[in-house]
XYZ file of N, CA and C in Angstrom:
771
model
N 111.973 6.810 146.126
C 112.084 6.635 144.594
C 110.550 7.409 145.329
N 109.901 8.199 143.981
C 108.496 7.839 143.780
C 107.831 6.791 142.791
N 106.633 6.825 143.477
C 105.427 5.522 143.194
C 104.665 6.107 142.473
N 104.606 5.524 141.075
C 104.241 5.487 140.014
C 102.573 5.834 140.340
N 101.758 5.099 140.593
C 100.419 5.391 141.303
C 99.817 6.788 142.199
N 101.284 7.540 142.729
C 101.234 8.958 143.533
C 101.198 9.691 142.384
N 101.591 9.629 140.824
C 101.917 10.294 140.025
C 100.799 10.890 139.851
N 100.375 12.267 139.406
C 98.800 13.089 138.318
C 98.286 12.256 137.352
N 97.473 12.067 136.694
C 96.989 11.190 135.790
C 97.729 11.627 134.055
N 97.590 12.925 134.504
C 98.433 13.180 133.348
C 100.054 13.451 132.765
N 100.452 12.812 133.688
C 101.989 12.459 134.392
C 102.218 10.904 133.750
N 100.856 10.881 133.816
C 101.291 8.728 133.282
C 101.172 8.610 131.549
N 102.400 7.282 131.663
C 102.329 7.044 129.836
C 101.016 6.921 129.261
N 100.583 7.779 128.476
C 99.605 7.331 127.668
C 98.447 7.339 128.358
N 98.319 8.211 129.730
C 97.271 9.069 130.180
C 96.276 10.492 129.238
N 95.565 10.451 129.033
C 94.692 11.307 128.642
C 94.191 12.545 129.612
N 94.068 13.313 129.507
C 93.384 14.379 130.209
C 91.765 13.944 130.142
N 91.617 15.005 131.209
C 89.867 15.112 131.009
C 89.811 15.976 130.531
N 88.359 15.693 130.385
C 87.687 16.863 129.493
C 87.663 17.964 129.469
N 87.091 18.512 130.420
C 87.250 19.764 131.047
C 88.417 20.222 130.687
N 89.455 19.831 131.256
C 91.203 20.447 131.184
C 92.007 20.219 129.859
N 91.271 19.679 128.627
C 91.893 19.432 127.363
C 91.308 21.832 126.402
N 92.927 20.943 126.160
C 92.774 22.646 125.459
C 91.835 22.571 124.699
N 91.332 24.156 124.521
C 89.826 23.937 123.730
C 89.068 23.558 124.059
N 88.736 22.676 125.431
C 87.298 21.993 125.388
C 86.742 22.560 126.058
N 85.235 22.870 126.062
C 83.580 23.856 126.411
C 83.763 23.533 128.267
N 83.972 23.564 128.620
C 83.194 24.165 129.977
C 81.909 23.199 130.011
N 81.408 22.617 131.218
C 80.383 21.592 130.836
C 78.982 22.888 130.750
N 78.288 22.451 130.475
C 77.055 23.251 130.067
C 78.012 25.160 129.261
N 78.209 25.141 128.787
C 78.799 26.334 128.261
C 78.133 26.032 126.995
N 77.743 27.588 126.096
C 77.604 27.232 124.754
C 78.510 27.267 123.427
N 77.657 26.559 122.993
C 78.990 27.188 121.944
C 79.208 28.455 120.675
N 80.651 28.998 120.357
C 80.740 30.250 119.998
C 80.893 29.979 118.363
N 80.101 30.367 117.312
C 80.045 30.364 116.292
C 81.663 30.656 115.790
N 82.399 30.552 115.071
C 83.691 30.628 115.060
C 83.628 32.033 113.507
N 83.326 33.599 113.585
C 83.138 34.191 112.111
C 84.875 34.520 111.337
N 85.035 34.121 110.862
C 86.359 34.450 110.206
C 86.812 35.549 110.357
N 87.667 36.162 110.475
C 88.272 37.858 109.922
C 88.955 37.863 109.118
N 88.413 38.683 107.597
C 88.779 38.847 106.410
C 89.658 39.699 106.309
N 90.468 40.070 106.083
C 91.644 41.472 106.219
C 91.238 42.121 105.516
N 91.633 43.585 106.205
C 90.803 45.092 105.204
C 91.752 45.114 103.775
N 90.923 45.588 102.941
C 90.997 45.160 101.339
C 91.795 46.853 101.391
N 92.426 47.045 100.456
C 92.555 48.315 99.146
C 91.747 49.504 99.621
N 90.203 48.583 99.861
C 89.309 49.762 99.489
C 88.821 50.817 100.671
N 89.435 50.933 102.006
C 89.604 52.345 103.449
C 90.446 52.702 102.595
N 91.018 52.692 102.341
C 92.532 54.209 102.009
C 92.613 54.287 101.108
N 92.030 53.591 99.868
C 91.595 54.275 99.087
C 90.671 55.472 99.596
N 89.718 55.393 99.733
C 88.151 56.010 100.005
C 89.183 57.202 100.990
N 89.964 56.650 101.861
C 90.521 57.915 102.208
C 91.189 58.693 102.169
N 92.091 58.053 100.815
C 93.045 59.284 99.698
C 91.749 60.138 99.096
N 91.125 59.439 98.836
C 90.780 60.046 97.555
C 89.290 61.641 99.005
N 89.035 60.930 100.223
C 88.603 62.772 100.964
C 89.779 63.007 101.000
N 90.617 62.851 101.323
C 91.992 63.702 101.724
C 92.211 65.099 100.665
N 91.776 63.872 99.160
C 92.198 64.376 98.331
C 91.084 66.002 97.970
N 90.690 65.974 97.980
C 89.330 66.876 98.048
C 89.238 67.563 98.536
N 89.343 67.045 99.784
C 89.299 68.110 100.869
C 90.574 68.718 100.768
N 91.975 69.036 99.738
C 93.655 69.460 99.760
C 93.017 69.950 98.088
N 91.069 69.189 97.184
C 91.237 70.542 96.563
C 90.846 72.142 96.660
N 89.891 71.889 97.604
C 88.861 72.315 98.146
C 89.536 73.884 98.454
N 90.480 74.256 99.271
C 91.462 75.137 99.260
C 91.540 76.069 98.237
N 92.463 74.868 97.987
C 93.554 75.370 96.331
C 92.623 76.218 95.458
N 91.578 75.284 95.566
C 90.668 75.929 93.864
C 90.198 77.850 94.825
N 90.408 77.435 95.883
C 89.439 78.881 97.054
C 90.801 80.178 95.866
N 91.508 79.673 96.759
C 92.542 80.443 96.287
C 93.148 81.033 94.706
N 93.554 79.761 93.773
C 92.674 79.914 92.540
C 91.712 81.567 92.650
N 90.876 80.645 92.457
C 89.623 81.777 92.305
C 89.653 83.422 92.591
N 90.041 83.448 93.379
C 90.754 85.012 94.627
C 91.489 85.339 93.415
N 92.527 84.135 93.047
C 93.932 84.849 92.705
C 93.037 85.930 91.059
N 92.465 85.058 90.663
C 92.425 85.408 89.550
C 91.606 86.419 89.172
N 90.571 86.303 90.217
C 89.681 87.393 90.751
C 90.570 89.064 91.020
N 91.436 88.845 91.108
C 93.150 90.027 91.760
C 92.770 90.293 90.227
N 93.506 89.276 89.700
C 94.254 89.266 88.366
C 92.939 90.121 87.940
N 92.288 90.377 87.557
C 90.999 90.330 86.818
C 90.739 92.352 87.130
N 90.792 91.797 89.103
C 90.602 93.650 88.967
C 91.614 94.523 88.762
N 92.472 94.465 88.774
C 93.643 94.582 88.953
C 93.625 95.610 86.987
N 92.969 95.021 86.518
C 93.288 94.587 85.041
C 92.168 96.400 85.057
N 91.161 95.598 85.649
C 89.941 96.607 85.277
C 89.965 98.005 85.975
N 91.291 98.163 86.850
C 91.251 99.205 87.375
C 92.332 99.953 87.199
N 93.217 99.288 86.231
C 93.996 100.182 85.209
C 92.990 100.696 84.352
N 92.673 99.973 83.411
C 92.005 100.039 82.229
C 91.417 101.842 82.450
N 89.910 100.631 83.412
C 88.959 101.838 83.157
C 90.086 102.671 84.099
N 90.648 103.388 84.886
C 91.195 103.911 85.467
C 92.188 105.248 84.312
N 93.079 104.812 83.568
C 93.276 105.218 82.268
C 91.770 106.091 81.172
N 90.985 104.845 81.196
C 89.889 105.607 80.249
C 89.368 106.676 81.309
N 88.884 107.137 82.596
C 88.518 108.180 83.008
C 89.120 109.578 83.055
N 91.055 109.173 82.737
C 91.401 109.990 82.440
C 91.385 110.766 81.092
N 90.985 110.313 79.802
C 90.890 110.664 78.578
C 89.521 110.954 78.425
N 88.661 110.630 79.058
C 87.418 111.741 79.045
C 87.674 112.740 79.868
N 87.786 112.760 80.586
C 88.482 114.011 81.046
C 89.187 114.945 80.132
N 89.882 114.454 80.170
C 90.855 115.211 79.016
C 89.901 116.072 77.445
N 88.500 115.203 77.087
C 87.769 115.922 76.047
C 87.191 117.292 76.960
N 86.974 117.037 77.620
C 86.250 117.851 78.024
C 86.780 118.987 79.361
N 87.851 118.776 80.121
C 88.432 120.105 80.744
C 90.167 120.206 80.226
N 90.866 120.869 80.493
C 92.220 122.250 80.663
C 92.594 120.645 80.366
N 94.171 121.300 79.813
C 95.141 120.338 80.091
C 95.569 120.531 81.854
N 95.176 121.647 81.925
C 96.430 122.083 83.727
C 95.311 121.425 84.757
N 93.225 121.309 84.048
C 93.099 121.031 85.022
C 93.026 119.654 85.172
N 92.960 118.151 84.383
C 93.565 117.108 83.998
C 94.696 117.005 85.047
N 95.838 118.262 84.818
C 97.453 117.698 85.792
C 97.028 117.419 86.946
N 96.067 118.866 87.536
C 95.958 119.226 89.012
C 95.454 117.706 89.402
N 94.399 118.049 88.592
C 93.705 117.070 89.009
C 94.452 115.244 89.267
N 95.372 115.064 88.876
C 96.362 114.127 88.115
C 96.157 113.811 90.058
N 97.359 114.854 89.610
C 98.642 115.671 91.411
C 98.004 114.855 92.182
N 96.171 115.929 92.185
C 95.500 115.295 93.721
C 95.395 113.859 93.617
N 95.214 112.981 92.638
C 94.389 111.902 93.000
C 95.790 111.383 93.267
N 96.808 111.211 92.562
C 97.768 111.249 92.793
C 98.441 110.530 94.517
N 98.070 112.053 95.012
C 98.437 112.968 96.585
C 97.427 111.528 97.889
N 95.817 111.585 96.456
C 95.506 110.724 98.052
C 95.730 110.085 97.943
N 96.296 108.717 96.763
C 96.066 107.394 96.901
C 97.559 107.316 97.805
N 98.740 108.343 97.749
C 100.307 107.788 98.136
C 99.856 108.032 99.908
N 99.174 109.185 100.366
C 98.597 109.821 101.876
C 97.646 107.983 101.938
N 96.861 107.792 101.066
C 96.080 106.321 101.923
C 97.200 105.417 102.586
N 97.715 105.285 100.916
C 98.582 104.317 101.464
C 99.601 103.989 102.451
N 100.541 104.990 103.155
C 100.222 105.952 103.827
C 100.113 105.481 105.435
N 98.662 105.315 105.304
C 97.823 105.309 106.916
C 96.951 103.722 106.853
N 97.400 102.971 105.940
C 97.077 102.037 106.139
C 98.564 100.979 106.295
N 99.651 101.201 106.842
C 101.159 100.796 107.482
C 101.469 99.851 106.809
N 100.825 99.296 105.981
C 101.385 97.347 105.069
C 99.657 96.108 105.913
N 98.381 97.335 106.727
C 98.236 96.606 106.769
C 97.687 94.719 106.286
N 97.503 95.266 104.712
C 96.905 94.188 103.838
C 97.454 92.584 103.660
N 99.408 92.718 104.294
C 99.938 91.548 105.067
C 99.156 90.548 106.334
N 98.443 91.780 106.810
C 98.595 91.119 108.467
C 96.875 90.442 108.479
N 96.236 91.275 107.592
C 94.967 90.316 107.391
C 94.969 89.497 106.599
N 95.335 89.589 106.277
C 95.665 88.092 104.553
C 95.949 86.939 105.797
N 96.826 87.439 107.049
C 97.379 85.885 107.929
C 96.746 85.669 109.047
N 96.662 87.048 109.269
C 95.399 86.408 111.094
C 94.565 86.202 111.290
N 93.398 87.003 109.598
C 91.452 87.031 109.496
C 91.913 86.113 109.404
N 91.600 84.709 108.026
C 91.674 84.369 108.864
C 90.845 83.715 109.543
N 91.927 83.051 110.384
C 92.440 82.223 111.710
C 91.598 82.894 112.968
N 91.344 83.884 113.230
C 90.335 85.374 113.530
C 89.752 84.410 114.594
N 88.468 83.842 114.023
C 87.616 82.591 114.601
C 86.120 84.390 115.169
N 86.471 84.299 115.865
C 85.500 84.927 116.481
C 85.219 86.727 117.003
N 87.089 86.214 116.755
C 87.631 88.289 116.396
C 87.514 88.375 115.499
N 87.823 88.144 114.113
C 87.343 88.730 112.875
C 86.706 90.452 112.871
N 85.680 90.120 113.542
C 84.646 91.643 113.803
C 85.781 92.503 114.396
N 86.011 92.077 115.520
C 87.003 93.110 116.451
C 88.331 93.857 115.438
N 88.987 92.284 114.651
C 90.588 92.249 114.149
C 89.960 93.403 112.876
N 88.884 93.657 112.077
C 88.005 94.432 111.317
C 88.012 96.087 112.330
N 87.644 96.101 112.697
C 87.460 97.655 113.299
C 88.517 98.223 113.725
N 89.143 97.623 114.774
C 90.304 98.324 114.913
C 91.062 98.529 113.754
N 91.601 98.123 112.580
C 92.325 98.647 111.452
C 91.554 99.103 110.823
N 90.487 99.748 110.785
C 89.640 100.291 110.078
C 90.087 101.869 111.159
N 89.814 101.111 112.288
C 90.198 102.723 113.648
C 91.276 103.215 112.530
N 92.559 102.639 113.050
C 93.361 102.844 113.178
C 93.824 103.129 111.252
N 93.499 102.581 110.530
C 93.638 103.557 109.041
C 93.267 104.860 109.010
N 91.660 104.939 109.201
C 90.711 106.432 109.574
C 91.508 107.762 110.252
N 92.296 107.249 111.502
C 92.780 107.990 112.394
C 93.874 108.557 111.471
N 95.400 106.971 111.226
C 95.784 107.945 110.489
C 96.507 109.284 108.755
N 94.325 108.395 108.413
C 94.854 108.607 107.341
C 94.346 110.679 106.815
N 93.317 110.542 108.385
C 93.187 111.930 108.859
C 94.031 112.832 109.019
N 94.844 112.441 109.975
C 96.548 113.210 110.526
C 96.656 113.589 109.261
N 97.561 112.086 108.198
C 98.410 113.012 107.461
C 98.268 113.669 106.020
N 95.735 113.045 105.575
C 95.590 114.359 104.855
C 95.407 115.557 105.726
N 94.950 115.681 106.766
C 95.175 117.097 106.631
C 96.571 118.241 107.089
N 97.687 117.383 107.621
C 99.164 117.273 107.264
C 99.626 117.731 106.078
N 99.012 116.950 105.091
C 99.372 116.996 103.528
C 98.831 118.626 102.783
N 97.550 118.503 103.250
C 96.420 119.734 103.083
C 97.069 121.175 103.322
N 97.593 120.985 104.754
C 98.210 122.721 105.345
C 99.749 122.576 104.727
N 100.076 121.768 104.101
C 102.069 122.430 103.657
C 101.735 122.375 102.295
N 101.247 121.015 101.197
C 101.345 121.457 100.040
C 101.571 122.035 98.723
N 100.013 123.882 99.657
C 100.301 124.518 99.290
C 101.646 125.283 99.103
N 101.930 125.389 100.186
C 103.182 126.310 100.175
C 104.741 125.784 99.701
N 104.682 123.999 99.369
C 105.301 123.551 98.419
C 105.803 123.445 97.136
N 104.431 123.950 96.695
C 104.585 123.256 95.051
C 103.086 124.416 94.609
N 103.334 124.648 93.556
C 102.234 124.914 92.987
C 101.499 124.856 92.298
N 101.229 122.587 92.238
C 100.169 122.569 91.424
C 98.830 122.724 92.766
N 99.096 122.722 93.878
C 98.586 122.383 94.709
C 98.083 123.765 95.450
N 97.614 124.246 94.926
C 97.373 126.228 95.720
C 95.116 125.756 95.342
N 95.251 125.156 95.044
C 93.511 124.749 95.536
C 93.687 124.177 96.056
N 94.326 123.999 96.578
C 94.124 123.382 98.540
C 94.029 124.191 99.243
N 94.767 125.564 99.498
C 95.328 126.664 99.680
C 93.839 126.886 100.932
N 92.122 127.051 100.165
C 91.413 127.714 101.165
C 91.231 126.222 102.216
N 90.419 126.550 103.430
C 89.614 126.221 104.257
C 89.060 124.833 104.160
N 88.351 124.884 103.153
C 87.037 123.988 102.063
C 87.610 123.258 101.263
N 88.804 123.414 101.185
C 89.670 122.428 100.487
C 90.352 121.310 101.431
N 90.868 121.932 102.038
C 92.014 121.155 103.114
C 90.694 120.481 104.283
N 89.813 120.504 104.260
C 88.670 119.762 104.964
C 88.512 119.056 103.864
N 88.123 119.156 102.399
C 87.654 117.811 101.417
C 88.642 117.661 101.359
N 90.250 117.421 100.985
C 90.986 117.000 100.600
C 91.389 116.093 102.358
N 91.244 116.659 103.460
C 91.532 115.616 104.795
C 90.406 114.386 104.464
N 89.860 115.045 104.250
C 88.286 113.696 104.144
C 87.804 113.082 103.480
N 88.632 113.083 102.312
C 88.656 112.921 100.821
C 90.243 111.213 100.784
N 91.019 111.723 101.971
C 91.850 110.921 102.004
C 91.354 109.717 103.380
N 90.223 110.227 103.950
C 89.628 109.031 104.995
C 89.429 108.025 104.620
N 88.393 108.620 103.457
C 87.204 107.776 102.406
C 88.285 106.927 101.480
N 88.792 107.409 100.814
C 89.618 106.517 100.403
C 90.181 105.436 100.846
N 91.361 105.938 102.511
C 91.495 104.843 103.152
C 90.823 103.839 103.391
N 90.201 103.333 103.686
C 88.647 102.771 103.687
C 88.337 101.985 102.541
N 88.179 102.137 100.925
C 87.674 102.140 100.262
C 89.278 100.502 99.717
N 89.843 101.049 100.318
C 91.427 100.554 99.802
C 91.273 99.829 101.171
N 91.184 99.352 102.498
C 91.288 98.969 103.282
C 89.880 98.015 102.873
N 88.903 97.346 102.653
C 87.928 97.366 103.145
C 88.589 96.405 101.439
N 88.737 96.523 100.251
C 90.091 95.986 99.579
C 90.556 94.831 99.733
N 91.303 94.997 100.882
C 92.270 94.370 101.787
C 91.453 93.111 102.358
N 90.239 93.513 102.882
C 89.389 92.693 103.948
C 89.017 91.710 103.322
N 87.618 91.505 102.419
C 87.262 90.938 101.133
C 89.109 89.897 100.683
N 89.843 89.942 100.458
C 90.575 89.755 100.555
C 90.962 88.215 101.065
N 90.715 89.347 102.342
C 90.945 87.839 103.368
C 90.347 87.225 103.556
N 89.284 87.273 103.288
C 88.136 87.114 103.673
C 87.812 85.760 102.648
N 88.646 85.542 101.579
C 88.204 85.196 100.055
C 87.824 85.137 99.697
N 86.925 86.582 99.938
C 85.886 86.893 99.231
C 86.195 87.955 98.195
N 87.638 87.388 97.171
C 88.157 88.746 96.226
C 87.087 88.723 95.055
N 86.434 87.452 94.306
C 85.717 88.241 93.335
C 85.435 88.952 93.462
N 84.170 89.537 94.250
C 83.437 90.181 94.350
C 84.519 92.099 94.339
N 85.873 92.012 93.800
C 85.868 92.802 93.671
C 85.797 93.720 92.296
N 85.955 92.789 91.592
C 85.632 92.560 89.760
C 85.045 93.840 89.599
N 83.587 93.469 90.451
C 82.000 93.608 90.184
C 81.932 95.073 90.983
N 82.916 95.343 92.223
C 82.722 96.254 93.232
C 83.344 97.460 92.211
N 84.586 97.254 92.117
C 85.164 98.510 91.392
C 84.409 98.923 90.212
N 83.973 97.997 89.225
C 83.333 98.162 87.572
C 82.695 99.776 87.581
N 81.419 98.903 88.864
C 80.492 99.674 89.565
C 80.558 101.181 90.043
N 82.189 101.495 90.521
C 82.243 102.481 91.058
C 82.436 103.383 89.243
N 84.240 102.184 88.838
C 84.318 103.081 87.322
C 82.917 103.446 86.308
N 82.529 102.240 87.261
C 80.741 103.046 85.386
C 80.462 104.810 86.302
N 79.839 105.151 87.912
C 79.143 105.935 88.629
C 80.203 107.459 88.469
N 81.680 106.874 88.530
C 82.939 107.825 87.672
C 81.718 109.151 86.362
N 82.086 108.035 86.162
C 82.391 107.550 84.575
C 80.848 109.225 84.056
N 79.552 107.778 84.726
C 78.658 109.228 84.688
C 78.642 110.114 85.563
N 79.455 110.670 86.722
C 79.736 111.965 86.783
C 80.027 112.694 86.439
N 81.094 112.330 85.625
C 82.323 113.167 85.282
C 81.199 113.143 83.208
N 80.460 112.787 82.594
C 79.932 113.334 81.678
C 78.432 114.275 81.653
N 78.486 114.101 83.259
C 77.049 114.763 83.746
C 77.985 116.170 83.703
N 78.811 116.947 84.483
C 79.625 117.601 84.541
C 79.684 118.046 83.525
N 80.128 118.245 82.159
C 80.562 118.699 80.550
C 81.686 119.163 80.583
N 81.609 120.158 79.771
C 82.554 120.672 79.897
C 82.586 122.245 80.485
N 84.528 122.623 81.080
C 84.383 123.947 82.309
C 85.105 122.656 82.468
N 85.303 121.971 83.311
C 85.194 120.832 84.285
C 86.673 121.106 85.581
N 86.984 122.043 86.317
C 87.741 122.715 86.920
C 88.211 120.618 88.087
N 90.018 121.521 88.213
C 90.506 120.194 88.490
C 89.556 119.208 90.069
N 89.851 120.371 91.189
C 88.518 119.730 91.781
C 87.015 119.408 91.994
N 86.913 118.951 90.221
C 85.612 119.051 90.387
C 86.388 117.810 90.446
N 86.933 117.846 89.061
C 88.249 116.436 88.857
C 87.431 115.009 89.800
N 88.277 115.982 91.622
C 88.983 115.020 91.882
C 87.412 114.825 92.831
N 86.233 115.738 93.307
C 85.332 115.238 93.588
C 84.924 113.288 92.728
N 85.246 114.267 91.314
C 84.462 112.829 90.359
C 85.106 111.386 91.104
N 86.075 111.862 91.756
C 86.824 110.668 91.894
C 86.809 110.028 93.512
N 86.301 110.982 93.830
C 86.029 110.314 95.726
C 84.670 110.143 96.087
N 84.401 110.599 95.422
C 82.570 110.309 95.815
C 82.462 109.027 95.783
N 82.212 108.952 94.105
C 81.310 107.189 94.620
C 82.169 105.862 94.676
N 83.270 106.213 95.220
C 85.206 105.060 96.349
C 84.025 105.383 97.675
N 83.079 106.906 98.238
C 82.936 106.577 99.605
C 81.235 106.017 99.609
N 79.933 105.971 98.383
C 79.452 104.833 98.042
C 79.538 104.271 98.546
N 81.027 103.944 97.658
C 80.732 102.083 97.715
C 81.655 101.745 99.019
N 82.462 102.749 99.810
C 83.191 102.697 101.476
C 81.461 102.480 102.266
N 80.884 102.782 101.975
C 79.456 102.679 102.644
C 79.231 101.540 102.467
N 78.315 101.082 101.608
C 77.843 100.079 100.749
C 78.959 98.557 101.238
N 79.584 98.713 100.607
C 80.770 96.874 100.890
C 80.975 97.668 102.640
N 81.129 97.682 103.815
C 81.543 97.934 104.264
C 79.959 97.600 105.887
N 79.119 98.464 105.059
C 78.021 98.115 106.016
C 77.403 96.537 105.511
N 77.818 96.140 104.135
C 77.972 94.038 104.106
C 78.531 93.348 104.701
N 79.780 94.211 105.404
C 80.847 92.995 105.816
C 80.671 92.809 107.271
N 80.260 94.469 107.925
C 79.997 94.428 109.050
C 78.109 93.390 110.283
N 77.845 93.658 108.641
C 76.481 93.200 108.641
C 76.056 91.292 108.335
N 76.461 91.401 107.411
C 76.257 90.047 107.007
C 77.627 89.243 107.010
N 78.834 89.331 106.641
C 80.206 88.572 106.556
C 80.724 88.348 107.972
N 80.837 89.281 108.540
C 80.971 89.206 109.697
C 80.423 89.441 110.557
N 79.461 89.661 110.356
C 78.309 89.157 111.853
C 78.216 88.194 113.200
């Protein structure tokens, strides 16, 4: 049997622990640390975070709305001004010249569209996330469109006069080279619109096409009466070449720098 005198003090009935061994007691010489009550966080941080997330979620959506609205406006202006061009041309040119000029412009647009190989969807998907490779991606797109449009335009200019009488104006060497270069110019002119759209710069398009259409009307009025089909075709293409040089210079000099 164990004697009670051999047990520790803590086991004796009514015994008290030493001051240093009590729960929560300070060791000798320790400084008192004030107890600061912890207040649980309220709903304000969550509301702020939600508001911030809502703002960041609205910014890209508003940008998409602006680009979509700009594309709708650009499409409407292009259709209206394009139809107005042929209405004005019909007043000074013969019906045959207007018909052949319309056929040449339609062939021009078709060859340029084929040379792009539906690259617009790829640019819209990959160009915004290309980062430092955006410039290279646009250059490769330009190079592919220019090379293919040159081949398609030259092939059409060589074959079309032997198939349809509407394209006999392309039988000469000068007209063949001119149509080939025109297809190349139009391919770049159309491709840069796709690049601007992919870079979320579509609001530039209505301004660009409005200035292009205004230049067409000025040249058309300067030609006067007796306008030929090749003259109408030239009036349609030359302002596009000037616009392609200006916009592409702005793209590679500032936007994609």
